[in-house]
Short mmCIF file of C-alpha atoms in Angstrom, two decimals:
data_model
loop_
_atom_site.label_atom_id
_atom_site.label_comp_id
_atom_site.label_asym_id
_atom_site.label_seq_id
_atom_site.Cartn_x
_atom_site.Cartn_y
_atom_site.Cartn_z
CA MET A 151 -60.30 42.68 -20.88
CA ALA A 152 -62.24 43.89 -23.88
CA ASP A 153 -64.29 41.59 -26.04
CA ARG A 154 -62.61 42.86 -29.21
CA GLY A 155 -60.91 39.76 -30.64
CA LEU A 156 -57.48 38.15 -30.42
CA PHE A 157 -54.90 40.95 -30.35
CA GLY A 158 -52.07 39.13 -28.56
CA GLY A 159 -51.21 42.07 -26.31
CA LYS A 160 -51.00 44.56 -29.19
CA LYS A 161 -52.33 48.02 -28.39
CA ILE A 162 -52.44 51.44 -30.05
CA GLY A 163 -48.99 53.04 -30.04
CA PHE A 164 -48.37 56.78 -29.71
CA GLY A 165 -45.44 58.90 -30.76
CA ASN A 166 -44.23 61.70 -33.01
CA ASN A 167 -43.48 62.17 -36.67
CA VAL A 168 -40.26 64.18 -36.77
CA SER A 169 -39.52 66.21 -39.90
CA PHE A 170 -36.11 67.26 -41.18
CA SER A 171 -36.56 70.60 -39.39
CA GLU A 172 -37.29 68.58 -36.23
CA ARG A 173 -40.92 69.68 -35.91
CA LYS A 174 -42.91 67.05 -34.06
CA THR A 175 -46.47 66.08 -34.89
CA ARG A 176 -48.36 63.50 -32.84
CA ARG A 177 -49.44 60.31 -34.48
CA THR A 178 -50.73 56.86 -33.60
CA TRP A 179 -49.78 53.37 -34.74
CA MET A 180 -52.77 51.06 -34.97
CA PRO A 181 -52.41 47.27 -34.69
CA ASN A 182 -52.83 45.43 -37.99
CA VAL A 183 -56.27 43.90 -37.34
CA GLN A 184 -57.90 41.61 -39.88
CA GLN A 185 -61.30 39.91 -39.99
CA LYS A 186 -60.55 36.19 -40.45
CA ARG A 187 -62.42 32.91 -40.39
CA LEU A 188 -60.35 30.20 -38.70
CA TRP A 189 -61.07 26.48 -38.58
CA SER A 190 -61.57 24.89 -35.17
CA ASP A 191 -61.21 21.11 -34.91
CA CYS A 192 -62.93 21.00 -31.51
CA PHE A 193 -66.04 22.82 -32.74
CA ASP A 194 -65.75 21.34 -36.25
CA THR A 195 -66.64 24.72 -37.76
CA MET A 196 -65.21 28.05 -38.92
CA ILE A 197 -64.99 30.80 -36.27
CA LYS A 198 -65.06 34.44 -37.41
CA LEU A 199 -62.61 36.59 -35.41
CA ARG A 200 -60.97 40.01 -35.41
CA ILE A 201 -57.32 39.06 -35.15
CA THR A 202 -53.92 40.75 -35.53
CA THR A 203 -51.45 39.47 -38.09
CA SER A 204 -48.91 38.69 -35.36
CA VAL A 205 -51.44 36.39 -33.64
CA LEU A 206 -52.22 34.82 -37.02
CA LYS A 207 -48.52 33.94 -37.42
CA THR A 208 -48.48 32.54 -33.88
CA ILE A 209 -51.54 30.39 -34.63
CA ASP A 210 -49.72 28.98 -37.68
CA LYS A 211 -46.69 28.27 -35.49
CA HIS A 212 -48.82 26.41 -32.92
CA GLY A 213 -50.57 24.38 -35.63
CA GLY A 214 -54.09 25.76 -35.45
CA LEU A 215 -56.51 27.85 -33.42
CA ASP A 216 -57.25 25.14 -30.84
CA ASN A 217 -53.57 24.51 -30.04
CA TYR A 218 -52.94 28.26 -29.79
CA LEU A 219 -55.79 28.72 -27.29
CA VAL A 220 -54.72 25.75 -25.15
CA ASN A 221 -51.01 26.66 -25.06
CA THR A 222 -51.41 30.42 -24.48
CA ALA A 223 -51.83 31.95 -21.01
CA ASP A 224 -55.04 33.86 -20.26
CA VAL A 225 -53.02 37.02 -19.60
CA LYS A 226 -51.47 36.82 -23.08
CA LEU A 227 -54.88 36.27 -24.71
CA ASP A 228 -55.99 39.59 -23.13
CA SER A 229 -59.54 39.14 -24.39
CA ALA A 230 -62.79 37.95 -22.84
CA LEU A 231 -63.59 36.23 -26.13
CA GLY A 232 -60.22 34.44 -26.15
CA VAL A 233 -60.63 33.21 -22.57
CA LYS A 234 -64.20 32.07 -23.32
CA LEU A 235 -63.07 30.13 -26.40
CA LYS A 236 -60.21 28.60 -24.40
CA GLN A 237 -62.62 27.35 -21.72
CA MET A 238 -64.90 25.86 -24.38
CA VAL A 239 -61.96 24.03 -26.00
#
């Protein structure tokens, strides 16, 4: 588990760009990571996190950062920071 932020299981993807002539060139797909400040009701403060947009949508679905941390399994958080925040909540 890296202490990189809340990525929700997203990792760097690898593959090929394939041209019309079927030449293949390697490329990578990076997760869409944003620097966000999210409100925490438990801590009564803003928490600055590196977070993917898919996790941001999931946080909205759960109704806030605290609910997301409580209702998400440690394996899915996949981050030492996420597990630490979950234990503090």
